[in-house]
PDB file of C-alpha atoms in Angstrom:
ATOM      1  CA  UNK K  42      41.498  53.826  -5.117  1.00 51.00           C
ATOM      2  CA  UNK K  43      38.135  55.356  -4.228  1.00 57.00           C
ATOM      3  CA  UNK K  44      36.784  53.169  -1.377  1.00 59.00           C
ATOM      4  CA  UNK K  45      33.526  55.044  -1.378  1.00 60.00           C
ATOM      5  CA  UNK K  46      32.900  54.077  -4.999  1.00 56.00           C
ATOM      6  CA  UNK K  47      33.868  50.460  -4.311  1.00 58.00           C
ATOM      7  CA  UNK K  48      31.549  50.331  -1.305  1.00 54.00           C
ATOM      8  CA  UNK K  49      28.738  51.889  -3.315  1.00 60.00           C
ATOM      9  CA  UNK K  50      29.231  49.372  -6.130  1.00 58.00           C
ATOM     10  CA  UNK K  51      29.283  46.538  -3.574  1.00 54.00           C
ATOM     11  CA  UNK K  52      26.020  47.674  -2.010  1.00 53.00           C
ATOM     12  CA  UNK K  53      24.463  48.103  -5.446  1.00 58.00           C
ATOM     13  CA  UNK K  54      25.548  44.600  -6.491  1.00 59.00           C
ATOM     14  CA  UNK K  55      24.375  43.134  -3.197  1.00 54.00           C
ATOM     15  CA  UNK K  56      20.993  44.799  -3.609  1.00 59.00           C
ATOM     16  CA  UNK K  57      20.686  43.426  -7.156  1.00 60.00           C
ATOM     17  CA  UNK K  58      21.667  39.931  -5.998  1.00 57.00           C
ATOM     18  CA  UNK K  59      19.251  40.036  -3.066  1.00 62.00           C
ATOM     19  CA  UNK K  60      16.520  41.181  -5.412  1.00 63.00           C
ATOM     20  CA  UNK K  61      17.296  38.302  -7.779  1.00 62.00           C
ATOM     21  CA  UNK K  62      17.255  35.829  -4.880  1.00 65.00           C
ATOM     22  CA  UNK K  63      13.881  37.096  -3.709  1.00 66.00           C
ATOM     23  CA  UNK K  64      12.493  37.004  -7.252  1.00 68.00           C
ATOM     24  CA  UNK K  65      13.901  33.498  -7.795  1.00 65.00           C
ATOM     25  CA  UNK K  66      12.274  32.360  -4.556  1.00 71.00           C
ATOM     26  CA  UNK K  67       8.966  33.914  -5.643  1.00 69.00           C
ATOM     27  CA  UNK K  68       9.227  32.150  -9.013  1.00 66.00           C
ATOM     28  CA  UNK K  69      10.038  28.795  -7.413  1.00 65.00           C
ATOM     29  CA  UNK K  70       7.371  28.881  -4.717  1.00 69.00           C
ATOM     30  CA  UNK K  71       4.881  30.353  -7.174  1.00 72.00           C
ATOM     31  CA  UNK K  72       5.708  27.474  -9.508  1.00 67.00           C
ATOM     32  CA  UNK K  73       5.282  25.033  -6.619  1.00 68.00           C
ATOM     33  CA  UNK K  74       1.804  26.428  -5.939  1.00 70.00           C
ATOM     34  CA  UNK K  75       0.930  26.361  -9.643  1.00 69.00           C
ATOM     35  CA  UNK K  76       2.231  22.789  -9.893  1.00 66.00           C
ATOM     36  CA  UNK K  77      -0.141  21.617  -7.162  1.00 71.00           C
ATOM     37  CA  UNK K  78      -2.991  23.563  -8.724  1.00 69.00           C
ATOM     38  CA  UNK K  79      -2.230  22.180 -12.197  1.00 68.00           C
ATOM     39  CA  UNK K  80      -2.072  18.626 -10.846  1.00 68.00           C
ATOM     40  CA  UNK K  81      -5.409  19.025  -9.078  1.00 69.00           C
ATOM     41  CA  UNK K  82      -7.083  20.561 -12.143  1.00 67.00           C
ATOM     42  CA  UNK K  83      -5.619  17.868 -14.405  1.00 64.00           C
ATOM     43  CA  UNK K  84      -6.967  15.082 -12.201  1.00 62.00           C
ATOM     44  CA  UNK K  85     -10.347  16.774 -12.026  1.00 67.00           C
ATOM     45  CA  UNK K  86     -10.557  17.343 -15.781  1.00 64.00           C
ATOM     46  CA  UNK K  87      -9.446  13.816 -16.676  1.00 60.00           C
ATOM     47  CA  UNK K  88     -11.722  12.226 -14.082  1.00 60.00           C
ATOM     48  CA  UNK K  89     -14.749  13.739 -15.830  1.00 62.00           C
ATOM     49  CA  UNK K  90     -14.011  11.615 -18.868  1.00 58.00           C
ATOM     50  CA  UNK K  91     -13.777   7.846 -19.179  1.00 59.00           C
ATOM     51  CA  UNK K  92     -10.146   7.757 -18.067  1.00 60.00           C
ATOM     52  CA  UNK K  93      -9.292   5.430 -15.182  1.00 64.00           C
ATOM     53  CA  UNK K  94      -8.762   7.185 -11.836  1.00 66.00           C
ATOM     54  CA  UNK K  95      -5.311   5.590 -11.596  1.00 65.00           C
ATOM     55  CA  UNK K  96      -4.281   7.193 -14.896  1.00 66.00           C
ATOM     56  CA  UNK K  97      -5.662  10.537 -13.710  1.00 67.00           C
ATOM     57  CA  UNK K  98      -3.554  10.302 -10.560  1.00 71.00           C
ATOM     58  CA  UNK K  99      -0.411   9.460 -12.557  1.00 69.00           C
ATOM     59  CA  UNK K 100      -0.932  12.207 -15.163  1.00 69.00           C
ATOM     60  CA  UNK K 101      -1.627  14.751 -12.431  1.00 71.00           C
ATOM     61  CA  UNK K 102       1.648  13.802 -10.765  1.00 73.00           C
ATOM     62  CA  UNK K 103       3.453  14.058 -14.107  1.00 72.00           C
ATOM     63  CA  UNK K 104       2.050  17.552 -14.787  1.00 73.00           C
ATOM     64  CA  UNK K 105       3.106  18.622 -11.309  1.00 73.00           C
ATOM     65  CA  UNK K 106       6.660  17.402 -11.909  1.00 73.00           C
ATOM     66  CA  UNK K 107       6.905  19.214 -15.279  1.00 73.00           C
ATOM     67  CA  UNK K 108       5.684  22.507 -13.823  1.00 71.00           C
ATOM     68  CA  UNK K 109       8.138  22.182 -10.916  1.00 69.00           C
ATOM     69  CA  UNK K 110      11.035  21.577 -13.323  1.00 71.00           C
ATOM     70  CA  UNK K 111      10.095  24.637 -15.387  1.00 69.00           C
ATOM     71  CA  UNK K 112       9.786  26.744 -12.236  1.00 67.00           C
ATOM     72  CA  UNK K 113      13.139  25.476 -10.956  1.00 67.00           C
ATOM     73  CA  UNK K 114      14.911  26.257 -14.231  1.00 64.00           C
ATOM     74  CA  UNK K 115      13.337  29.733 -14.314  1.00 68.00           C
ATOM     75  CA  UNK K 116      14.417  30.394 -10.723  1.00 62.00           C
ATOM     76  CA  UNK K 117      17.999  29.324 -11.478  1.00 62.00           C
ATOM     77  CA  UNK K 118      18.054  31.520 -14.594  1.00 63.00           C
ATOM     78  CA  UNK K 119      16.868  34.473 -12.488  1.00 59.00           C
ATOM     79  CA  UNK K 120      19.998  34.086 -10.341  1.00 59.00           C
ATOM     80  CA  UNK K 121      22.102  34.717 -13.404  1.00 61.00           C
ATOM     81  CA  UNK K 122      23.165  31.143 -13.996  1.00 58.00           C
ATOM     82  CA  UNK K 123      23.729  30.382 -17.685  1.00 57.00           C
ATOM     83  CA  UNK K 124      21.277  27.574 -18.434  1.00 56.00           C
ATOM     84  CA  UNK K 125      23.204  26.505 -21.527  1.00 62.00           C
ATOM     85  CA  UNK K 126      26.391  26.158 -19.510  1.00 59.00           C
ATOM     86  CA  UNK K 127      24.494  24.310 -16.800  1.00 52.00           C
ATOM     87  CA  UNK K 128      23.087  21.846 -19.324  1.00 56.00           C
ATOM     88  CA  UNK K 129      26.567  21.369 -20.812  1.00 57.00           C
ATOM     89  CA  UNK K 130      27.968  20.695 -17.351  1.00 54.00           C
ATOM     90  CA  UNK K 131      25.248  18.192 -16.663  1.00 51.00           C
ATOM     91  CA  UNK K 132      25.964  16.587 -20.020  1.00 56.00           C
ATOM     92  CA  UNK K 133      29.627  16.239 -19.099  1.00 50.00           C
ATOM     93  CA  UNK K 134      28.562  14.549 -15.883  1.00 50.00           C
ATOM     94  CA  UNK K 135      25.928  12.499 -17.710  1.00 50.00           C
ATOM     95  CA  UNK K 136      27.388   9.134 -16.789  1.00 46.00           C
ATOM     96  CA  UNK K 137      27.350   9.924 -13.081  1.00 50.00           C
ATOM     97  CA  UNK K 138      23.900  11.460 -13.352  1.00 48.00           C
ATOM     98  CA  UNK K 139      22.578   8.437 -15.229  1.00 49.00           C
ATOM     99  CA  UNK K 140      23.665   6.148 -12.388  1.00 50.00           C
ATOM    100  CA  UNK K 141      22.162   8.518  -9.820  1.00 52.00           C
ATOM    101  CA  UNK K 142      18.867   8.763 -11.713  1.00 54.00           C
ATOM    102  CA  UNK K 143      18.704   5.134 -12.772  1.00 65.00           C
ATOM    103  CA  UNK K 144      16.296   4.219  -9.985  1.00 70.00           C
ATOM    104  CA  UNK K 145      14.058   7.234 -10.651  1.00 75.00           C
ATOM    105  CA  UNK K 146      13.944   6.551 -14.393  1.00 77.00           C
ATOM    106  CA  UNK K 147      13.122   2.920 -13.713  1.00 83.00           C
ATOM    107  CA  UNK K 148      10.264   3.980 -11.421  1.00 83.00           C
ATOM    108  CA  UNK K 149       8.977   6.419 -14.056  1.00 81.00           C
ATOM    109  CA  UNK K 150       8.979   3.765 -16.794  1.00 83.00           C
ATOM    110  CA  UNK K 151       7.329   1.291 -14.410  1.00 85.00           C
ATOM    111  CA  UNK K 152       4.644   3.853 -13.605  1.00 83.00           C
ATOM    112  CA  UNK K 153       3.888   4.245 -17.317  1.00 80.00           C
ATOM    113  CA  UNK K 154       3.797   0.448 -17.635  1.00 83.00           C
ATOM    114  CA  UNK K 155       1.272   0.207 -14.791  1.00 83.00           C
ATOM    115  CA  UNK K 156      -0.955   2.827 -16.427  1.00 79.00           C
ATOM    116  CA  UNK K 157      -1.011   1.006 -19.775  1.00 78.00           C
ATOM    117  CA  UNK K 158      -1.212  -2.596 -18.548  1.00 80.00           C
ATOM    118  CA  UNK K 159      -3.650  -1.786 -15.699  1.00 82.00           C
ATOM    119  CA  UNK K 160      -2.860  -4.690 -13.339  1.00 83.00           C
ATOM    120  CA  UNK K 161      -4.954  -2.881 -10.723  1.00 85.00           C
ATOM    121  CA  UNK K 162      -7.215   0.139 -10.373  1.00 84.00           C
ATOM    122  CA  UNK K 163      -7.719   2.879  -7.830  1.00 84.00           C
ATOM    123  CA  UNK K 164      -9.365   1.424  -4.745  1.00 85.00           C
ATOM    124  CA  UNK K 165      -8.245  -2.164  -5.370  1.00 87.00           C
ATOM    125  CA  UNK K 166      -7.033  -4.144  -2.365  1.00 87.00           C
ATOM    126  CA  UNK K 167      -3.517  -5.503  -3.010  1.00 88.00           C
ATOM    127  CA  UNK K 168      -1.003  -7.689  -1.224  1.00 86.00           C
ATOM    128  CA  UNK K 169       2.631  -6.915  -1.940  1.00 83.00           C
ATOM    129  CA  UNK K 170       5.387  -8.606   0.023  1.00 80.00           C
ATOM    130  CA  UNK K 171       4.559  -8.169   3.700  1.00 82.00           C
ATOM    131  CA  UNK K 172       2.102  -5.329   3.050  1.00 83.00           C
ATOM    132  CA  UNK K 173      -1.592  -5.264   2.224  1.00 85.00           C
ATOM    133  CA  UNK K 174      -3.687  -2.228   1.473  1.00 88.00           C
ATOM    134  CA  UNK K 175      -6.010  -0.273  -0.787  1.00 89.00           C
ATOM    135  CA  UNK K 176      -4.530   1.638  -3.731  1.00 90.00           C
ATOM    136  CA  UNK K 177      -4.785   5.289  -2.797  1.00 89.00           C
ATOM    137  CA  UNK K 178      -2.802   6.967  -5.560  1.00 85.00           C
ATOM    138  CA  UNK K 179      -0.072   6.441  -8.135  1.00 84.00           C
ATOM    139  CA  UNK K 180       2.558   9.056  -8.889  1.00 82.00           C
ATOM    140  CA  UNK K 181       5.399   9.172 -11.395  1.00 80.00           C
ATOM    141  CA  UNK K 182       7.791   7.364  -9.045  1.00 84.00           C
ATOM    142  CA  UNK K 183       5.674   5.481  -6.522  1.00 88.00           C
ATOM    143  CA  UNK K 184       2.306   3.962  -5.639  1.00 90.00           C
ATOM    144  CA  UNK K 185       0.670   4.574  -2.261  1.00 91.00           C
ATOM    145  CA  UNK K 186      -1.349   1.953  -0.390  1.00 92.00           C
ATOM    146  CA  UNK K 187      -3.604   2.637   2.590  1.00 91.00           C
ATOM    147  CA  UNK K 188      -3.400  -0.315   5.000  1.00 88.00           C
ATOM    148  CA  UNK K 189      -6.289  -1.742   6.999  1.00 80.00           C
ATOM    149  CA  UNK K 190      -5.140   0.227  10.079  1.00 82.00           C
ATOM    150  CA  UNK K 191      -4.955   3.459   8.026  1.00 83.00           C
ATOM    151  CA  UNK K 192      -1.201   3.598   7.505  1.00 88.00           C
ATOM    152  CA  UNK K 193       0.275   4.751   4.206  1.00 90.00           C
ATOM    153  CA  UNK K 194       2.762   2.471   2.455  1.00 91.00           C
ATOM    154  CA  UNK K 195       4.733   4.089  -0.389  1.00 91.00           C
ATOM    155  CA  UNK K 196       6.093   1.502  -2.836  1.00 90.00           C
ATOM    156  CA  UNK K 197       8.483   2.358  -5.719  1.00 90.00           C
ATOM    157  CA  UNK K 198       6.788   1.574  -9.023  1.00 88.00           C
ATOM    158  CA  UNK K 199       9.722  -0.543 -10.211  1.00 89.00           C
ATOM    159  CA  UNK K 200       9.212  -2.922  -7.264  1.00 88.00           C
ATOM    160  CA  UNK K 201       5.567  -3.426  -8.221  1.00 86.00           C
ATOM    161  CA  UNK K 202       6.337  -4.356 -11.834  1.00 86.00           C
ATOM    162  CA  UNK K 203       9.197  -6.667 -10.861  1.00 86.00           C
ATOM    163  CA  UNK K 204       7.500  -8.614  -8.068  1.00 86.00           C
ATOM    164  CA  UNK K 205       4.335 -10.598  -7.420  1.00 86.00           C
ATOM    165  CA  UNK K 206       1.266  -8.492  -6.599  1.00 86.00           C
ATOM    166  CA  UNK K 207      -1.944 -10.156  -5.414  1.00 86.00           C
ATOM    167  CA  UNK K 208      -5.139  -8.296  -6.328  1.00 87.00           C
ATOM    168  CA  UNK K 209      -8.036  -9.287  -4.058  1.00 83.00           C
ATOM    169  CA  UNK K 210     -10.530  -6.893  -5.654  1.00 80.00           C
ATOM    170  CA  UNK K 211     -10.334  -7.712  -9.353  1.00 77.00           C
ATOM    171  CA  UNK K 212     -12.834 -10.587  -9.122  1.00 78.00           C
ATOM    172  CA  UNK K 213     -14.929  -8.863  -6.445  1.00 81.00           C
ATOM    173  CA  UNK K 214     -14.874 -11.928  -4.182  1.00 86.00           C
ATOM    174  CA  UNK K 215     -12.412 -13.391  -1.726  1.00 87.00           C
ATOM    175  CA  UNK K 216     -12.022 -16.684   0.106  1.00 90.00           C
ATOM    176  CA  UNK K 217     -11.815 -16.529   3.874  1.00 93.00           C
ATOM    177  CA  UNK K 218      -9.707 -19.341   5.350  1.00 94.00           C
ATOM    178  CA  UNK K 219     -10.366 -20.044   9.032  1.00 95.00           C
ATOM    179  CA  UNK K 220      -8.878 -22.762  11.230  1.00 94.00           C
ATOM    180  CA  UNK K 221      -9.589 -23.786  14.800  1.00 94.00           C
ATOM    181  CA  UNK K 222      -7.744 -26.228  17.034  1.00 93.00           C
ATOM    182  CA  UNK K 223      -9.835 -28.536  19.213  1.00 93.00           C
ATOM    183  CA  UNK K 224      -8.729 -31.195  21.652  1.00 91.00           C
ATOM    184  CA  UNK K 225      -8.340 -34.841  20.660  1.00 90.00           C
ATOM    185  CA  UNK K 226     -11.180 -35.691  23.042  1.00 90.00           C
ATOM    186  CA  UNK K 227     -13.592 -33.266  21.341  1.00 91.00           C
ATOM    187  CA  UNK K 228     -16.564 -34.375  19.263  1.00 92.00           C
ATOM    188  CA  UNK K 229     -15.342 -33.511  15.749  1.00 93.00           C
ATOM    189  CA  UNK K 230     -18.749 -34.081  14.208  1.00 94.00           C
ATOM    190  CA  UNK K 231     -20.342 -31.577  16.598  1.00 94.00           C
ATOM    191  CA  UNK K 232     -17.525 -29.070  16.011  1.00 94.00           C
ATOM    192  CA  UNK K 233     -18.133 -29.190  12.252  1.00 95.00           C
ATOM    193  CA  UNK K 234     -21.895 -28.869  12.783  1.00 95.00           C
ATOM    194  CA  UNK K 235     -21.356 -25.714  14.843  1.00 95.00           C
ATOM    195  CA  UNK K 236     -19.191 -24.165  12.116  1.00 96.00           C
ATOM    196  CA  UNK K 237     -21.804 -25.065   9.491  1.00 95.00           C
ATOM    197  CA  UNK K 238     -24.578 -23.450  11.547  1.00 95.00           C
ATOM    198  CA  UNK K 239     -22.560 -20.251  12.027  1.00 96.00           C
ATOM    199  CA  UNK K 240     -21.722 -20.077   8.328  1.00 96.00           C
ATOM    200  CA  UNK K 241     -25.324 -20.620   7.234  1.00 95.00           C
ATOM    201  CA  UNK K 242     -26.576 -17.953   9.659  1.00 94.00           C
ATOM    202  CA  UNK K 243     -24.445 -15.240   8.013  1.00 94.00           C
ATOM    203  CA  UNK K 244     -26.092 -13.988   4.801  1.00 93.00           C
ATOM    204  CA  UNK K 245     -22.841 -12.342   3.702  1.00 94.00           C
ATOM    205  CA  UNK K 246     -21.231 -15.741   3.151  1.00 95.00           C
ATOM    206  CA  UNK K 247     -21.899 -17.190  -0.299  1.00 94.00           C
ATOM    207  CA  UNK K 248     -23.659 -20.563  -0.515  1.00 92.00           C
ATOM    208  CA  UNK K 249     -21.953 -21.038  -3.887  1.00 90.00           C
ATOM    209  CA  UNK K 250     -19.088 -21.882  -4.021  1.00 89.00           C
ATOM    210  CA  UNK K 251     -20.088 -24.136  -1.162  1.00 92.00           C
ATOM    211  CA  UNK K 252     -18.245 -23.646   2.154  1.00 94.00           C
ATOM    212  CA  UNK K 253     -15.656 -26.272   2.983  1.00 95.00           C
ATOM    213  CA  UNK K 254     -15.580 -27.538   6.587  1.00 95.00           C
ATOM    214  CA  UNK K 255     -13.227 -30.430   7.318  1.00 95.00           C
ATOM    215  CA  UNK K 256     -10.434 -31.773   9.510  1.00 94.00           C
ATOM    216  CA  UNK K 257      -7.323 -30.117   8.181  1.00 90.00           C
ATOM    217  CA  UNK K 258      -4.442 -31.328  10.310  1.00 90.00           C
ATOM    218  CA  UNK K 259      -3.516 -33.499  13.263  1.00 91.00           C
ATOM    219  CA  UNK K 260      -1.158 -31.431  15.380  1.00 87.00           C
ATOM    220  CA  UNK K 261       0.812 -32.297  18.517  1.00 83.00           C
ATOM    221  CA  UNK K 262      -1.756 -30.937  20.971  1.00 84.00           C
ATOM    222  CA  UNK K 263      -4.885 -30.437  18.889  1.00 90.00           C
ATOM    223  CA  UNK K 264      -6.928 -31.375  15.844  1.00 93.00           C
ATOM    224  CA  UNK K 265      -7.278 -28.522  13.349  1.00 94.00           C
ATOM    225  CA  UNK K 266     -10.733 -28.003  11.855  1.00 95.00           C
ATOM    226  CA  UNK K 267     -10.712 -25.744   8.780  1.00 95.00           C
ATOM    227  CA  UNK K 268     -13.531 -23.591   7.481  1.00 96.00           C
ATOM    228  CA  UNK K 269     -13.153 -22.051   4.014  1.00 95.00           C
ATOM    229  CA  UNK K 270     -15.890 -19.717   2.790  1.00 96.00           C
ATOM    230  CA  UNK K 271     -16.386 -17.148   0.020  1.00 94.00           C
ATOM    231  CA  UNK K 272     -17.610 -13.585   0.431  1.00 93.00           C
ATOM    232  CA  UNK K 273     -17.404 -10.107  -1.055  1.00 90.00           C
ATOM    233  CA  UNK K 274     -14.018  -8.470  -0.682  1.00 84.00           C
ATOM    234  CA  UNK K 275     -15.416  -5.625   1.427  1.00 85.00           C
ATOM    235  CA  UNK K 276     -16.998  -8.106   3.891  1.00 91.00           C
ATOM    236  CA  UNK K 277     -13.811 -10.120   4.458  1.00 91.00           C
ATOM    237  CA  UNK K 278     -12.600  -8.606   7.727  1.00 88.00           C
ATOM    238  CA  UNK K 279     -16.033  -8.106   9.319  1.00 93.00           C
ATOM    239  CA  UNK K 280     -16.867 -11.784   8.735  1.00 95.00           C
ATOM    240  CA  UNK K 281     -13.439 -12.829  10.001  1.00 95.00           C
ATOM    241  CA  UNK K 282     -13.824 -11.041  13.343  1.00 94.00           C
ATOM    242  CA  UNK K 283     -17.451 -12.080  13.740  1.00 95.00           C
ATOM    243  CA  UNK K 284     -16.549 -15.753  13.204  1.00 95.00           C
ATOM    244  CA  UNK K 285     -13.668 -15.638  15.689  1.00 94.00           C
ATOM    245  CA  UNK K 286     -15.932 -14.463  18.485  1.00 95.00           C
ATOM    246  CA  UNK K 287     -18.932 -16.609  17.529  1.00 95.00           C
ATOM    247  CA  UNK K 288     -16.894 -19.818  17.251  1.00 95.00           C
ATOM    248  CA  UNK K 289     -15.282 -19.290  20.662  1.00 94.00           C
ATOM    249  CA  UNK K 290     -18.674 -18.740  22.318  1.00 95.00           C
ATOM    250  CA  UNK K 291     -20.314 -21.684  20.512  1.00 95.00           C
ATOM    251  CA  UNK K 292     -17.452 -24.056  21.323  1.00 94.00           C
ATOM    252  CA  UNK K 293     -17.597 -23.049  24.996  1.00 93.00           C
ATOM    253  CA  UNK K 294     -21.353 -23.710  25.146  1.00 93.00           C
ATOM    254  CA  UNK K 295     -20.916 -27.120  23.489  1.00 93.00           C
ATOM    255  CA  UNK K 296     -18.059 -28.086  25.806  1.00 92.00           C
ATOM    256  CA  UNK K 297     -15.544 -28.234  22.972  1.00 92.00           C
ATOM    257  CA  UNK K 298     -12.202 -27.116  24.341  1.00 88.00           C
ATOM    258  CA  UNK K 299      -9.505 -25.269  22.431  1.00 83.00           C
ATOM    259  CA  UNK K 300      -6.370 -26.698  24.071  1.00 82.00           C
ATOM    260  CA  UNK K 301      -3.192 -24.896  24.980  1.00 72.00           C
ATOM    261  CA  UNK K 302       0.025 -26.251  23.474  1.00 66.00           C
ATOM    262  CA  UNK K 303       1.214 -29.035  25.735  1.00 63.00           C
ATOM    263  CA  UNK K 304       3.960 -31.616  25.927  1.00 62.00           C
ATOM    264  CA  UNK K 305       3.760 -34.914  27.793  1.00 63.00           C
ATOM    265  CA  UNK K 306       7.051 -35.907  29.444  1.00 66.00           C
ATOM    266  CA  UNK K 307       7.509 -39.505  30.618  1.00 63.00           C
ATOM    267  CA  UNK K 308      10.174 -40.031  33.275  1.00 68.00           C
ATOM    268  CA  UNK K 309      11.906 -43.412  33.420  1.00 70.00           C
ATOM    269  CA  UNK K 310      13.367 -44.395  36.730  1.00 67.00           C
ATOM    270  CA  UNK K 311      16.695 -46.161  36.559  1.00 65.00           C
ATOM    271  CA  UNK K 312      16.919 -49.381  38.594  1.00 57.00           C
TER     272      UNK K 312
END
């Protein structure tokens, strides 16, 4: 046995394998770069037409996924793996793979459903479960919302199509529901007049539909006065915060107190 020949063959094989690994890595990372580039160009090209921005985002994500799959298969083939045998092996394990990919396939189908049914568009403000935010993008498996405090919420597409989604932007307007607790000794008529004056002084609040200002509830420690007004969706939060501060200042000036929760306890002395 010629150990020198064996060692030479080993080094030659190792060099070939290392070369294949490097080339496979180049193919994969090159494909990854091309996938991002293709997705960006696809979105840009589609956006120039009359295609909805949401569809452009989804198709760009789909193109990116296809290019990545092709790059991955090419990289595996470069390592000497028989693709036909690999596909056959995956076919033999198809049942297990189908269970593993069931969620992903469901998200993909749901993404296609969203694109065709168009329950919302890019930039719409949605409420979903405990989250609210603006639609930032939709990909093949998920939809991303940007919350009011600039957090990103990634929601699987299948959850969106199987649950209730509230779209605040579709009509362009939104109702702002405000409520304030005042003491039982307060002048309710004056409290409602103050709210009416503040509402009428803000040009962003619509006069039609007419604002609703009324006593909403009699609570244990206070009387709740409600104020329901309509405005543009983009003005919702600015009006909300402005009203909170203005009502507090106006109530203080008018001597209308906003009581703390309190409980009256009556002690009975045993004879």
